[in-house]
Short mmCIF file of C-alpha atoms in Angstrom, two decimals:
data_model
loop_
_atom_site.label_atom_id
_atom_site.label_comp_id
_atom_site.label_asym_id
_atom_site.label_seq_id
_atom_site.Cartn_x
_atom_site.Cartn_y
_atom_site.Cartn_z
CA UNK P 1 0.00 0.00 0.00
CA UNK P 2 1.11 3.52 -0.69
CA UNK P 3 0.89 6.14 1.99
CA UNK P 4 -0.51 9.43 0.79
CA UNK P 5 1.20 12.76 1.27
CA UNK P 6 -2.01 14.76 0.93
CA UNK P 7 -2.44 18.02 2.77
CA UNK P 8 -5.79 19.22 1.47
CA UNK P 9 -8.50 17.73 -0.70
CA UNK P 10 -10.16 20.17 -3.02
CA UNK P 11 -13.49 18.37 -3.11
CA UNK P 12 -16.04 18.63 -0.31
CA UNK P 13 -17.48 15.50 1.25
CA UNK P 14 -20.86 15.09 2.92
CA UNK P 15 -21.08 12.52 5.69
CA UNK P 16 -23.81 9.99 5.02
CA UNK P 17 -26.78 9.86 7.34
CA UNK P 18 -26.73 8.05 9.55
CA UNK P 19 -12.55 -33.49 7.75
CA UNK P 20 -12.09 -30.72 10.16
CA UNK P 21 -9.38 -29.92 12.66
CA UNK P 22 -9.77 -31.15 16.22
CA UNK P 23 -9.35 -28.91 19.22
CA UNK P 24 -8.46 -30.70 22.44
CA UNK P 25 -7.57 -29.54 25.91
CA UNK P 26 -3.78 -29.16 26.28
CA UNK P 27 -1.75 -31.60 28.33
CA UNK P 28 1.09 -30.52 30.59
CA UNK P 29 3.26 -29.56 27.62
CA UNK P 30 1.03 -29.06 24.58
CA UNK P 31 2.55 -28.49 21.16
CA UNK P 32 1.34 -24.95 20.80
CA UNK P 33 3.39 -22.13 19.34
CA UNK P 34 2.14 -18.72 20.44
CA UNK P 35 3.13 -15.29 19.18
CA UNK P 36 1.36 -12.25 20.62
CA UNK P 37 0.92 -9.12 18.55
CA UNK P 38 1.67 -5.73 20.04
CA UNK P 39 0.98 -2.49 18.20
CA UNK P 40 4.23 -0.65 17.51
CA UNK P 41 4.64 2.67 19.34
CA UNK P 42 8.34 2.96 18.52
CA UNK P 43 9.87 4.11 15.25
CA UNK P 44 12.44 1.33 15.63
CA UNK P 45 10.78 -2.12 15.79
CA UNK P 46 14.14 -3.87 16.03
CA UNK P 47 15.21 -1.97 19.16
CA UNK P 48 11.77 -2.54 20.63
CA UNK P 49 12.03 -6.28 19.99
CA UNK P 50 15.40 -6.52 21.77
CA UNK P 51 13.93 -4.74 24.80
CA UNK P 52 10.97 -7.11 24.95
CA UNK P 53 13.13 -10.24 24.83
CA UNK P 54 14.21 -9.61 28.42
CA UNK P 55 10.63 -9.19 29.64
CA UNK P 56 8.91 -12.06 27.84
CA UNK P 57 7.25 -14.69 30.01
CA UNK P 58 5.51 -17.33 27.95
CA UNK P 59 2.38 -19.02 29.33
CA UNK P 60 2.96 -22.69 30.23
CA UNK P 61 3.09 -24.88 27.14
CA UNK P 62 3.28 -21.98 24.68
CA UNK P 63 6.00 -20.03 22.95
CA UNK P 64 5.33 -16.30 22.96
CA UNK P 65 6.69 -13.76 20.50
CA UNK P 66 5.62 -10.13 20.28
CA UNK P 67 4.65 -8.76 16.91
CA UNK P 68 4.13 -5.11 16.14
CA UNK P 69 1.56 -3.35 14.00
CA UNK P 70 3.16 -0.50 12.09
CA UNK P 71 2.09 3.01 13.03
CA UNK P 72 0.54 3.52 9.60
CA UNK P 73 -1.61 0.35 10.11
CA UNK P 74 -0.18 -1.20 6.96
CA UNK P 75 1.43 -4.41 8.25
CA UNK P 76 2.02 -6.77 11.17
CA UNK P 77 5.63 -7.53 12.10
CA UNK P 78 7.29 -10.56 13.70
CA UNK P 79 10.76 -10.33 15.23
CA UNK P 80 13.06 -13.22 14.34
CA UNK P 81 16.77 -14.01 14.20
CA UNK P 82 18.74 -15.83 11.52
CA UNK P 83 22.24 -17.26 11.64
CA UNK P 84 25.03 -17.91 14.11
CA UNK P 85 25.51 -15.61 15.92
CA UNK P 86 21.86 -14.49 15.63
CA UNK P 87 21.08 -11.52 13.39
CA UNK P 88 17.87 -9.74 14.46
CA UNK P 89 15.34 -9.00 11.72
CA UNK P 90 11.74 -7.75 11.67
CA UNK P 91 9.49 -9.37 9.03
CA UNK P 92 5.89 -8.94 7.98
CA UNK P 93 3.59 -11.88 8.80
CA UNK P 94 1.79 -12.80 5.57
CA UNK P 95 -0.85 -15.50 5.12
CA UNK P 96 -1.03 -14.58 1.43
CA UNK P 97 2.49 -15.77 0.53
CA UNK P 98 4.67 -18.69 1.54
CA UNK P 99 8.37 -17.76 1.54
CA UNK P 100 10.53 -16.13 4.20
CA UNK P 101 12.44 -13.36 2.48
CA UNK P 102 14.96 -11.02 4.15
CA UNK P 103 17.09 -8.15 2.90
CA UNK P 104 20.86 -8.16 2.90
CA UNK P 105 22.68 -4.97 4.00
CA UNK P 106 24.41 -4.46 0.65
CA UNK P 107 21.28 -4.90 -1.49
CA UNK P 108 20.42 -2.30 -4.10
CA UNK P 109 17.45 -1.10 -2.05
CA UNK P 110 19.06 -1.08 1.39
CA UNK P 111 22.10 0.92 0.19
CA UNK P 112 19.99 3.76 -1.19
CA UNK P 113 20.41 7.25 0.25
CA UNK P 114 17.43 6.92 2.57
CA UNK P 115 18.94 3.85 4.31
CA UNK P 116 15.46 2.29 4.51
CA UNK P 117 16.33 -1.14 5.92
CA UNK P 118 18.15 -0.21 9.13
CA UNK P 119 15.10 -0.12 11.40
CA UNK P 120 13.97 -3.58 10.25
CA UNK P 121 17.34 -5.35 10.23
CA UNK P 122 19.13 -7.32 7.52
CA UNK P 123 20.89 -10.67 7.09
CA UNK P 124 24.56 -10.93 6.15
CA UNK P 125 25.52 -14.44 5.04
CA UNK P 126 29.23 -13.69 5.56
CA UNK P 127 28.61 -13.16 9.28
CA UNK P 128 26.95 -16.52 9.94
CA UNK P 129 28.91 -19.71 10.57
CA UNK P 130 25.81 -21.86 9.88
CA UNK P 131 24.88 -20.31 6.51
CA UNK P 132 24.43 -22.74 3.61
CA UNK P 133 23.90 -21.67 0.00
CA UNK P 134 21.05 -23.45 -1.84
CA UNK P 135 20.63 -21.75 -5.23
CA UNK P 136 20.38 -18.39 -7.01
CA UNK P 137 16.76 -18.99 -8.01
CA UNK P 138 14.95 -16.82 -5.47
CA UNK P 139 12.60 -14.45 -7.30
CA UNK P 140 9.30 -13.26 -5.85
CA UNK P 141 6.75 -10.59 -6.76
CA UNK P 142 3.92 -9.63 -4.39
CA UNK P 143 0.43 -8.46 -5.25
CA UNK P 144 1.32 -4.78 -4.79
CA UNK P 145 4.09 -5.04 -7.39
CA UNK P 146 6.99 -5.05 -4.92
CA UNK P 147 9.35 -7.99 -4.72
CA UNK P 148 12.87 -9.33 -4.43
CA UNK P 149 15.35 -11.65 -6.10
CA UNK P 150 18.62 -13.23 -5.08
CA UNK P 151 19.62 -16.51 -3.42
CA UNK P 152 17.93 -19.30 -1.54
CA UNK P 153 19.84 -20.24 1.59
CA UNK P 154 19.50 -22.28 4.78
CA UNK P 155 20.38 -21.17 8.30
CA UNK P 156 19.26 -21.37 11.91
CA UNK P 157 15.94 -19.60 12.52
CA UNK P 158 14.84 -18.42 15.96
CA UNK P 159 11.23 -17.34 16.25
CA UNK P 160 9.13 -17.10 19.37
CA UNK P 161 11.93 -18.49 21.50
CA UNK P 162 12.19 -21.74 19.52
CA UNK P 163 15.00 -22.88 17.26
CA UNK P 164 14.53 -24.27 13.74
CA UNK P 165 17.88 -25.44 12.26
CA UNK P 166 18.47 -25.53 8.52
CA UNK P 167 15.48 -23.35 7.66
CA UNK P 168 15.26 -22.32 4.00
CA UNK P 169 14.61 -18.69 3.04
CA UNK P 170 15.26 -16.14 0.31
CA UNK P 171 17.91 -13.41 0.46
CA UNK P 172 16.94 -10.26 -1.41
CA UNK P 173 20.09 -8.89 -3.04
CA UNK P 174 17.70 -6.81 -5.15
CA UNK P 175 14.46 -5.77 -3.50
CA UNK P 176 11.86 -3.04 -3.18
CA UNK P 177 10.75 -3.50 0.46
CA UNK P 178 12.39 -2.17 3.60
CA UNK P 179 11.07 -5.07 5.65
CA UNK P 180 11.30 -8.78 4.94
CA UNK P 181 8.25 -11.02 4.66
CA UNK P 182 7.43 -14.23 6.53
CA UNK P 183 4.99 -16.05 4.26
CA UNK P 184 3.07 -18.77 6.11
CA UNK P 185 0.77 -20.02 3.36
CA UNK P 186 0.71 -23.21 1.30
CA UNK P 187 4.01 -24.58 0.02
CA UNK P 188 2.42 -24.70 -3.44
CA UNK P 189 2.37 -20.89 -3.35
CA UNK P 190 6.12 -20.56 -2.83
CA UNK P 191 8.14 -18.48 -5.25
CA UNK P 192 9.45 -21.41 -7.29
CA UNK P 193 6.31 -23.53 -7.20
CA UNK P 194 4.41 -21.86 -10.03
CA UNK P 195 7.43 -21.46 -12.28
CA UNK P 196 9.36 -24.70 -11.71
CA UNK P 197 6.99 -26.81 -9.57
CA UNK P 198 9.65 -26.84 -6.83
CA UNK P 199 8.62 -26.59 -3.19
CA UNK P 200 10.46 -26.73 0.11
CA UNK P 201 9.60 -26.86 3.82
CA UNK P 202 8.30 -23.47 4.91
CA UNK P 203 7.47 -22.34 8.46
CA UNK P 204 4.24 -24.22 9.29
CA UNK P 205 5.67 -27.54 8.07
CA UNK P 206 9.03 -26.86 9.72
CA UNK P 207 7.36 -26.32 13.10
CA UNK P 208 5.45 -29.56 12.63
CA UNK P 209 8.57 -31.47 11.59
CA UNK P 210 10.40 -30.17 14.66
CA UNK P 211 7.65 -31.46 16.94
CA UNK P 212 6.76 -27.97 18.13
CA UNK P 213 3.14 -28.33 16.97
CA UNK P 214 0.95 -31.38 16.27
CA UNK P 215 -1.02 -30.03 13.32
CA UNK P 216 -0.08 -27.76 10.45
CA UNK P 217 -2.52 -25.07 11.53
CA UNK P 218 -2.51 -21.70 13.25
CA UNK P 219 -4.88 -19.05 14.56
CA UNK P 220 -4.81 -15.33 13.91
CA UNK P 221 -6.21 -12.70 16.31
CA UNK P 222 -5.25 -9.16 15.35
CA UNK P 223 -7.52 -7.41 17.84
CA UNK P 224 -8.86 -3.93 17.12
CA UNK P 225 -7.25 -1.08 15.24
CA UNK P 226 -5.89 0.66 18.32
CA UNK P 227 -5.21 -2.36 20.52
CA UNK P 228 -1.83 -3.10 22.08
CA UNK P 229 -2.24 -6.90 22.06
CA UNK P 230 -3.06 -9.56 19.51
CA UNK P 231 -1.66 -12.96 18.60
CA UNK P 232 -0.78 -15.59 16.08
CA UNK P 233 -0.91 -19.06 17.60
CA UNK P 234 0.70 -21.97 15.77
CA UNK P 235 -0.79 -25.35 16.71
CA UNK P 236 -3.57 -23.98 18.88
CA UNK P 237 -6.79 -22.04 19.29
CA UNK P 238 -7.51 -19.53 22.04
CA UNK P 239 -11.22 -19.83 22.80
CA UNK P 240 -11.20 -16.63 24.86
CA UNK P 241 -10.43 -14.58 21.77
CA UNK P 242 -13.72 -15.02 19.90
CA UNK P 243 -17.47 -15.01 20.51
CA UNK P 244 -19.89 -17.78 19.60
CA UNK P 245 -18.57 -20.84 17.80
CA UNK P 246 -15.93 -21.28 15.16
CA UNK P 247 -17.53 -22.32 11.88
CA UNK P 248 -15.45 -24.23 9.38
CA UNK P 249 -15.35 -23.50 5.64
CA UNK P 250 -13.56 -25.42 2.88
CA UNK P 251 -10.63 -23.76 1.18
CA UNK P 252 -11.24 -23.60 -2.58
CA UNK P 253 -8.71 -25.36 -4.77
CA UNK P 254 -7.42 -24.26 -8.15
CA UNK P 255 -7.44 -27.16 -10.64
CA UNK P 256 -7.40 -29.51 -7.67
CA UNK P 257 -4.37 -27.81 -6.07
CA UNK P 258 -4.49 -25.79 -2.83
CA UNK P 259 -2.33 -22.69 -3.19
CA UNK P 260 -4.06 -19.91 -1.26
CA UNK P 261 -6.52 -19.44 1.59
CA UNK P 262 -9.50 -18.79 -0.65
CA UNK P 263 -13.07 -19.29 0.56
CA UNK P 264 -16.51 -18.53 -0.86
CA UNK P 265 -17.93 -15.28 0.49
CA UNK P 266 -21.67 -15.58 -0.04
CA UNK P 267 -22.76 -12.00 0.61
CA UNK P 268 -21.73 -8.48 1.68
CA UNK P 269 -24.12 -6.02 3.29
CA UNK P 270 -24.46 -3.56 6.14
CA UNK P 271 -26.36 -3.05 9.39
CA UNK P 272 -27.24 0.27 11.04
CA UNK P 273 -29.50 -0.33 14.02
CA UNK P 274 -32.65 -1.90 12.63
CA UNK P 275 -31.72 -0.96 9.07
CA UNK P 276 -29.99 -3.56 6.93
CA UNK P 277 -28.98 -3.67 3.31
CA UNK P 278 -27.27 -6.02 0.86
CA UNK P 279 -24.54 -4.93 -1.53
CA UNK P 280 -24.13 -8.36 -3.08
CA UNK P 281 -25.43 -11.88 -2.38
CA UNK P 282 -23.74 -13.79 -5.16
CA UNK P 283 -20.80 -16.01 -4.09
CA UNK P 284 -17.42 -14.35 -4.52
CA UNK P 285 -13.93 -15.84 -4.45
CA UNK P 286 -12.27 -14.32 -1.33
CA UNK P 287 -8.62 -14.57 -0.23
CA UNK P 288 -7.83 -14.22 3.50
CA UNK P 289 -4.57 -12.28 3.41
CA UNK P 290 -2.86 -10.70 6.42
CA UNK P 291 -0.25 -9.24 4.07
CA UNK P 292 -2.81 -6.88 2.52
CA UNK P 293 -3.75 -3.77 4.49
CA UNK P 294 -7.21 -2.98 3.12
CA UNK P 295 -10.17 -5.14 2.22
CA UNK P 296 -10.31 -5.25 -1.58
CA UNK P 297 -13.73 -5.98 -3.04
CA UNK P 298 -15.31 -6.15 -6.52
CA UNK P 299 -16.03 -2.71 -7.89
CA UNK P 300 -19.80 -3.16 -7.81
CA UNK P 301 -19.67 -3.68 -4.02
CA UNK P 302 -17.16 -0.88 -3.47
CA UNK P 303 -19.25 1.62 -5.41
CA UNK P 304 -22.30 0.88 -3.27
CA UNK P 305 -20.21 1.16 -0.09
CA UNK P 306 -18.69 4.45 -1.20
CA UNK P 307 -22.11 5.82 -2.11
CA UNK P 308 -23.53 4.88 1.28
CA UNK P 309 -20.76 6.65 3.20
CA UNK P 310 -19.85 9.33 0.62
CA UNK P 311 -16.28 8.10 0.33
CA UNK P 312 -13.95 10.26 -1.75
CA UNK P 313 -11.46 8.20 -3.75
CA UNK P 314 -8.14 9.76 -4.77
CA UNK P 315 -7.34 7.93 -7.99
CA UNK P 316 -3.84 9.40 -8.23
CA UNK P 317 -2.80 7.80 -4.95
CA UNK P 318 -5.39 5.00 -4.99
CA UNK P 319 -6.56 5.99 -1.52
CA UNK P 320 -10.16 6.34 -0.26
CA UNK P 321 -10.94 9.16 2.20
CA UNK P 322 -13.76 9.89 4.61
CA UNK P 323 -14.29 12.43 7.41
CA UNK P 324 -12.58 11.11 10.54
CA UNK P 325 -15.89 11.50 12.36
CA UNK P 326 -17.22 8.49 10.43
CA UNK P 327 -15.36 6.30 12.92
CA UNK P 328 -18.11 7.01 15.46
CA UNK P 329 -20.88 5.85 13.10
CA UNK P 330 -22.37 2.59 14.45
CA UNK P 331 -22.90 0.97 11.04
CA UNK P 332 -21.17 -2.36 10.41
CA UNK P 333 -20.12 -3.88 7.10
CA UNK P 334 -21.31 -7.50 7.19
CA UNK P 335 -19.45 -10.31 5.42
CA UNK P 336 -21.27 -13.65 5.27
CA UNK P 337 -19.67 -17.02 4.53
CA UNK P 338 -22.53 -19.50 4.27
CA UNK P 339 -23.79 -19.50 7.90
CA UNK P 340 -21.14 -17.36 9.63
CA UNK P 341 -21.18 -13.54 9.47
CA UNK P 342 -18.31 -11.25 10.43
CA UNK P 343 -19.46 -7.70 11.19
CA UNK P 344 -16.78 -5.04 10.77
CA UNK P 345 -17.48 -1.78 12.65
CA UNK P 346 -16.71 1.46 10.82
CA UNK P 347 -14.32 2.26 13.68
CA UNK P 348 -12.11 -0.53 12.31
CA UNK P 349 -12.14 0.99 8.82
CA UNK P 350 -11.20 4.61 9.54
CA UNK P 351 -7.77 5.87 10.63
CA UNK P 352 -5.80 9.14 10.39
CA UNK P 353 -3.68 9.85 7.33
CA UNK P 354 0.06 10.38 7.76
CA UNK P 355 0.79 13.26 7.32
CA UNK P 356 -2.55 14.67 8.50
CA UNK P 357 -4.99 15.53 5.71
CA UNK P 358 -8.10 17.65 5.62
CA UNK P 359 -10.94 18.45 3.28
CA UNK P 360 -11.35 21.86 1.68
CA UNK P 361 -13.85 22.85 4.39
CA UNK P 362 -11.29 22.11 7.12
CA UNK P 363 -12.67 18.78 8.36
CA UNK P 364 -10.00 16.15 9.14
CA UNK P 365 -9.73 13.48 6.44
CA UNK P 366 -9.02 9.86 7.33
CA UNK P 367 -8.24 6.83 5.22
CA UNK P 368 -10.98 4.24 4.63
CA UNK P 369 -10.17 0.54 4.68
CA UNK P 370 -12.09 -0.75 1.64
CA UNK P 371 -10.59 -0.47 -1.86
CA UNK P 372 -11.42 -1.26 -5.47
CA UNK P 373 -10.58 -4.76 -6.71
CA UNK P 374 -11.92 -4.91 -10.27
CA UNK P 375 -14.64 -7.22 -11.53
CA UNK P 376 -13.95 -10.50 -9.79
CA UNK P 377 -12.44 -11.73 -6.58
CA UNK P 378 -12.00 -10.19 -3.14
CA UNK P 379 -8.97 -9.93 -0.87
CA UNK P 380 -9.88 -9.78 2.79
CA UNK P 381 -6.98 -7.93 4.35
CA UNK P 382 -6.27 -6.56 7.81
CA UNK P 383 -9.30 -4.24 7.88
CA UNK P 384 -11.45 -7.39 7.74
CA UNK P 385 -9.22 -9.76 9.71
CA UNK P 386 -9.12 -7.55 12.80
CA UNK P 387 -12.84 -8.27 13.30
CA UNK P 388 -12.48 -12.04 12.85
CA UNK P 389 -10.78 -14.87 14.67
CA UNK P 390 -9.38 -17.11 11.93
CA UNK P 391 -7.98 -20.63 12.13
CA UNK P 392 -5.98 -21.67 9.05
CA UNK P 393 -5.73 -25.47 8.65
CA UNK P 394 -3.26 -26.40 5.89
CA UNK P 395 -3.63 -30.16 6.44
CA UNK P 396 -7.37 -30.40 5.93
CA UNK P 397 -7.64 -27.37 3.64
CA UNK P 398 -10.11 -25.55 5.84
CA UNK P 399 -10.56 -22.17 7.45
CA UNK P 400 -12.59 -21.65 10.62
CA UNK P 401 -14.09 -18.24 11.40
CA UNK P 402 -15.78 -16.56 14.34
CA UNK P 403 -16.42 -12.94 15.34
CA UNK P 404 -13.46 -11.65 17.31
CA UNK P 405 -13.59 -10.68 20.95
CA UNK P 406 -11.84 -7.31 20.99
CA UNK P 407 -9.40 -6.56 23.80
CA UNK P 408 -9.76 -9.92 25.54
CA UNK P 409 -7.46 -10.06 28.55
CA UNK P 410 -7.86 -13.77 29.31
CA UNK P 411 -6.63 -16.84 27.49
CA UNK P 412 -7.85 -20.43 27.13
CA UNK P 413 -5.65 -22.30 24.66
CA UNK P 414 -6.64 -25.61 23.13
CA UNK P 415 -4.26 -27.70 21.13
CA UNK P 416 -5.04 -28.54 17.50
CA UNK P 417 -4.67 -32.15 16.40
CA UNK P 418 -5.40 -33.86 13.09
CA UNK P 419 -8.21 -36.06 14.44
CA UNK P 420 -11.91 -35.50 13.95
CA UNK P 421 -14.35 -34.28 16.58
CA UNK P 422 -14.13 -30.54 17.24
CA UNK P 423 -15.27 -29.20 20.62
CA UNK P 424 -14.93 -25.56 19.56
CA UNK P 425 -15.72 -25.66 15.84
CA UNK P 426 -18.60 -26.84 13.69
CA UNK P 427 -18.98 -27.12 9.95
CA UNK P 428 -20.66 -24.08 8.47
CA UNK P 429 -24.19 -24.80 7.27
CA UNK P 430 -24.53 -25.19 3.49
CA UNK P 431 -20.87 -24.32 3.03
CA UNK P 432 -20.01 -23.60 -0.58
CA UNK P 433 -17.17 -25.90 -1.61
CA UNK P 434 -16.57 -24.51 -5.07
CA UNK P 435 -17.30 -21.30 -6.91
CA UNK P 436 -16.76 -21.94 -10.57
CA UNK P 437 -17.49 -20.98 -14.14
CA UNK P 438 -19.10 -23.61 -16.31
CA UNK P 439 -21.34 -23.95 -19.34
CA UNK P 440 -24.93 -25.02 -18.99
CA UNK P 441 -27.13 -27.02 -21.32
CA UNK P 442 -30.52 -25.55 -22.17
CA UNK P 443 -33.78 -26.68 -20.67
CA UNK P 444 -37.24 -26.10 -22.04
CA UNK P 445 -39.23 -23.92 -19.68
CA UNK P 446 -41.87 -21.28 -19.80
CA UNK P 447 -41.80 -17.78 -18.41
CA UNK P 448 -44.00 -18.93 -15.57
CA UNK P 449 -41.10 -20.87 -14.13
CA UNK P 450 -41.69 -24.53 -14.97
CA UNK P 451 -38.91 -26.99 -15.59
CA UNK P 452 -37.11 -26.54 -12.28
CA UNK P 453 -34.57 -29.21 -11.46
CA UNK P 454 -34.49 -31.10 -8.20
CA UNK P 455 -33.23 -29.02 -5.29
CA UNK P 456 -33.40 -25.73 -7.19
CA UNK P 457 -36.61 -23.68 -7.04
CA UNK P 458 -37.69 -22.07 -10.30
CA UNK P 459 -36.85 -18.45 -10.98
CA UNK P 460 -40.28 -16.87 -10.76
CA UNK P 461 -40.32 -14.18 -13.39
CA UNK P 462 -42.61 -11.21 -13.11
CA UNK P 463 -43.86 -9.44 -16.24
CA UNK P 464 -41.19 -6.79 -15.77
CA UNK P 465 -38.51 -9.41 -15.33
CA UNK P 466 -39.57 -11.29 -18.44
CA UNK P 467 -39.52 -8.07 -20.45
CA UNK P 468 -36.03 -7.36 -19.17
CA UNK P 469 -34.86 -10.89 -19.90
CA UNK P 470 -36.19 -11.02 -23.42
CA UNK P 471 -34.53 -7.77 -24.38
CA UNK P 472 -37.92 -6.19 -25.11
CA UNK P 473 -37.29 -3.55 -22.46
CA UNK P 474 -34.27 -1.35 -21.79
CA UNK P 475 -35.28 -0.83 -18.18
CA UNK P 476 -32.97 -1.60 -15.30
CA UNK P 477 -32.84 -4.97 -13.62
CA UNK P 478 -36.11 -5.42 -11.69
CA UNK P 479 -36.05 -5.14 -7.93
CA UNK P 480 -35.78 -8.51 -6.20
CA UNK P 481 -33.96 -10.21 -9.05
CA UNK P 482 -30.30 -10.88 -9.72
CA UNK P 483 -28.41 -11.20 -12.96
CA UNK P 484 -26.73 -14.60 -12.69
CA UNK P 485 -25.09 -14.87 -16.06
CA UNK P 486 -25.22 -14.11 -19.78
CA UNK P 487 -26.07 -16.32 -22.75
CA UNK P 488 -23.27 -16.65 -25.25
CA UNK P 489 -25.64 -16.06 -28.15
CA UNK P 490 -25.56 -12.46 -29.34
CA UNK P 491 -28.57 -10.25 -28.94
CA UNK P 492 -30.08 -11.96 -25.91
CA UNK P 493 -30.55 -10.49 -22.48
CA UNK P 494 -29.08 -11.83 -19.25
CA UNK P 495 -30.55 -14.75 -17.34
CA UNK P 496 -32.33 -13.63 -14.20
CA UNK P 497 -33.09 -15.55 -11.02
CA UNK P 498 -35.19 -14.35 -8.17
CA UNK P 499 -32.95 -13.57 -5.22
CA UNK P 500 -33.97 -16.72 -3.36
CA UNK P 501 -33.67 -18.78 -6.52
CA UNK P 502 -30.17 -17.49 -7.21
CA UNK P 503 -28.98 -18.35 -3.72
CA UNK P 504 -30.44 -21.86 -3.87
CA UNK P 505 -29.08 -22.38 -7.37
CA UNK P 506 -25.56 -21.36 -6.39
CA UNK P 507 -25.61 -23.70 -3.39
CA UNK P 508 -26.91 -26.67 -5.37
CA UNK P 509 -24.66 -26.07 -8.36
CA UNK P 510 -21.62 -25.91 -6.12
CA UNK P 511 -22.29 -29.40 -4.76
CA UNK P 512 -23.74 -31.17 -7.76
CA UNK P 513 -22.31 -31.42 -11.26
CA UNK P 514 -25.61 -32.90 -12.43
CA UNK P 515 -27.52 -29.94 -11.07
CA UNK P 516 -25.13 -27.53 -12.70
CA UNK P 517 -25.57 -29.17 -16.09
CA UNK P 518 -29.26 -28.32 -16.35
CA UNK P 519 -30.74 -24.86 -16.33
CA UNK P 520 -34.33 -24.72 -15.10
CA UNK P 521 -36.96 -22.01 -15.19
CA UNK P 522 -35.92 -20.29 -18.41
CA UNK P 523 -38.14 -18.59 -20.91
CA UNK P 524 -38.89 -20.79 -23.90
CA UNK P 525 -37.33 -18.14 -26.10
CA UNK P 526 -34.00 -19.12 -24.59
CA UNK P 527 -34.17 -22.70 -25.77
CA UNK P 528 -32.32 -21.80 -28.97
CA UNK P 529 -29.86 -19.50 -27.26
CA UNK P 530 -27.66 -22.20 -25.79
CA UNK P 531 -25.17 -22.83 -24.41
CA UNK P 532 -25.50 -20.49 -21.47
CA UNK P 533 -22.59 -19.31 -19.42
CA UNK P 534 -22.84 -18.80 -15.68
CA UNK P 535 -21.16 -15.87 -14.04
CA UNK P 536 -17.44 -16.63 -13.77
CA UNK P 537 -16.56 -16.58 -10.10
CA UNK P 538 -13.78 -19.12 -10.16
CA UNK P 539 -12.50 -21.25 -13.00
#
């Protein structure tokens, strides 16, 4: 993310009116790896980390490491050491990538005039007696366009007070980030995996191999925007850090391969007291990514959100702005994943700009934590994750979600194992296991809605809807209906389901190839306009 050096906005802004993982009780020495997050108040995270090392007292059976949230709210930092003797480095924790990458002091970026890498630390292979060269094939590019290339190496990693010998990582001799990145995603998403189909043991697997955890899984609790404490917990779940029950969703694969923590987000809406609204209730491919600052949503959802709150978007700096007073608005943005809903308060989406900015009328301007993402998928970054407790299970390819409990001061840690039977998690109801694009065969049906297939109610067309469907009317999509796709044949209008029909169809089609192959409740005029093409959520 870019930070915006904006001192005054020239446009006025009117504030809107107002098999699953098992959790078991720990034994006397459970395999749980715990890292608490602490918001950074110092300009030097490395010096702060060294000071904390003397004060750290880990709870019994856990390994505690303080992280820090950067003052600009753009990333979460873990403090590690590499090499012998240890070299202290601060790295961003990133569920959206899978490699550990660190800068070297003589890299092209770190030797620039600004000396940007000093506060985060660097790794010098020549100063470590346990360094081992692997290859010169390290080359990674992140979603924001930054990246690094250089060597793969192995050395001793210390993280959270535990030691991992021979840990593989990338050294950025050329880079464009001041801080390194600790990717903790799937090994299939490592830098070399896509290009050369080469993987290696990254952090979650390394902790499992070392016997430090009993399942390749971890929990993330970022707490609220201004909190001083949060945590990432490898091998365990802290049941005092969320409300209600964890609900488990399947991770969506890509061509049968699990590469990223992608789930089906079934709807996005808002709640303001007794008033509710829906921006979108068609399943969307959503990536849970702690390495992304904002929540990035399809443009159609963002436009509705911006209209509701009169957000001003600076296209030059790609930054949305709102009056800082919006943080006191009690509206929540509601993200639903089958049967679990995470409600994000506006107070978690609004923070001061650095340097301070103001609108032309003198009101303070703050950044807003939802950004444009184009036509398709969503990336649920820190502005979403702070309001959720998330368990990432890489063994069973599942994610469990619950609403967070902000500012919890107690802890009740349960160990994660690979067995079935989950005392603190249940499978989400009607969980969508795939969101896909596919072609549909035609089905004879009348405008009255006959020809429905088993498990999918017919799309009940009104006169206005039929007129819209047939292309006989240029009016807007009728209220209460959703455009679900477009016929390939030229000159035909979109296929429309009733809202309830669309939801039921998406659920049934996701779980049944047979159901997806037949398209019920179409106008007879569409019988010759085949094949039809459903909205492309995920190929």
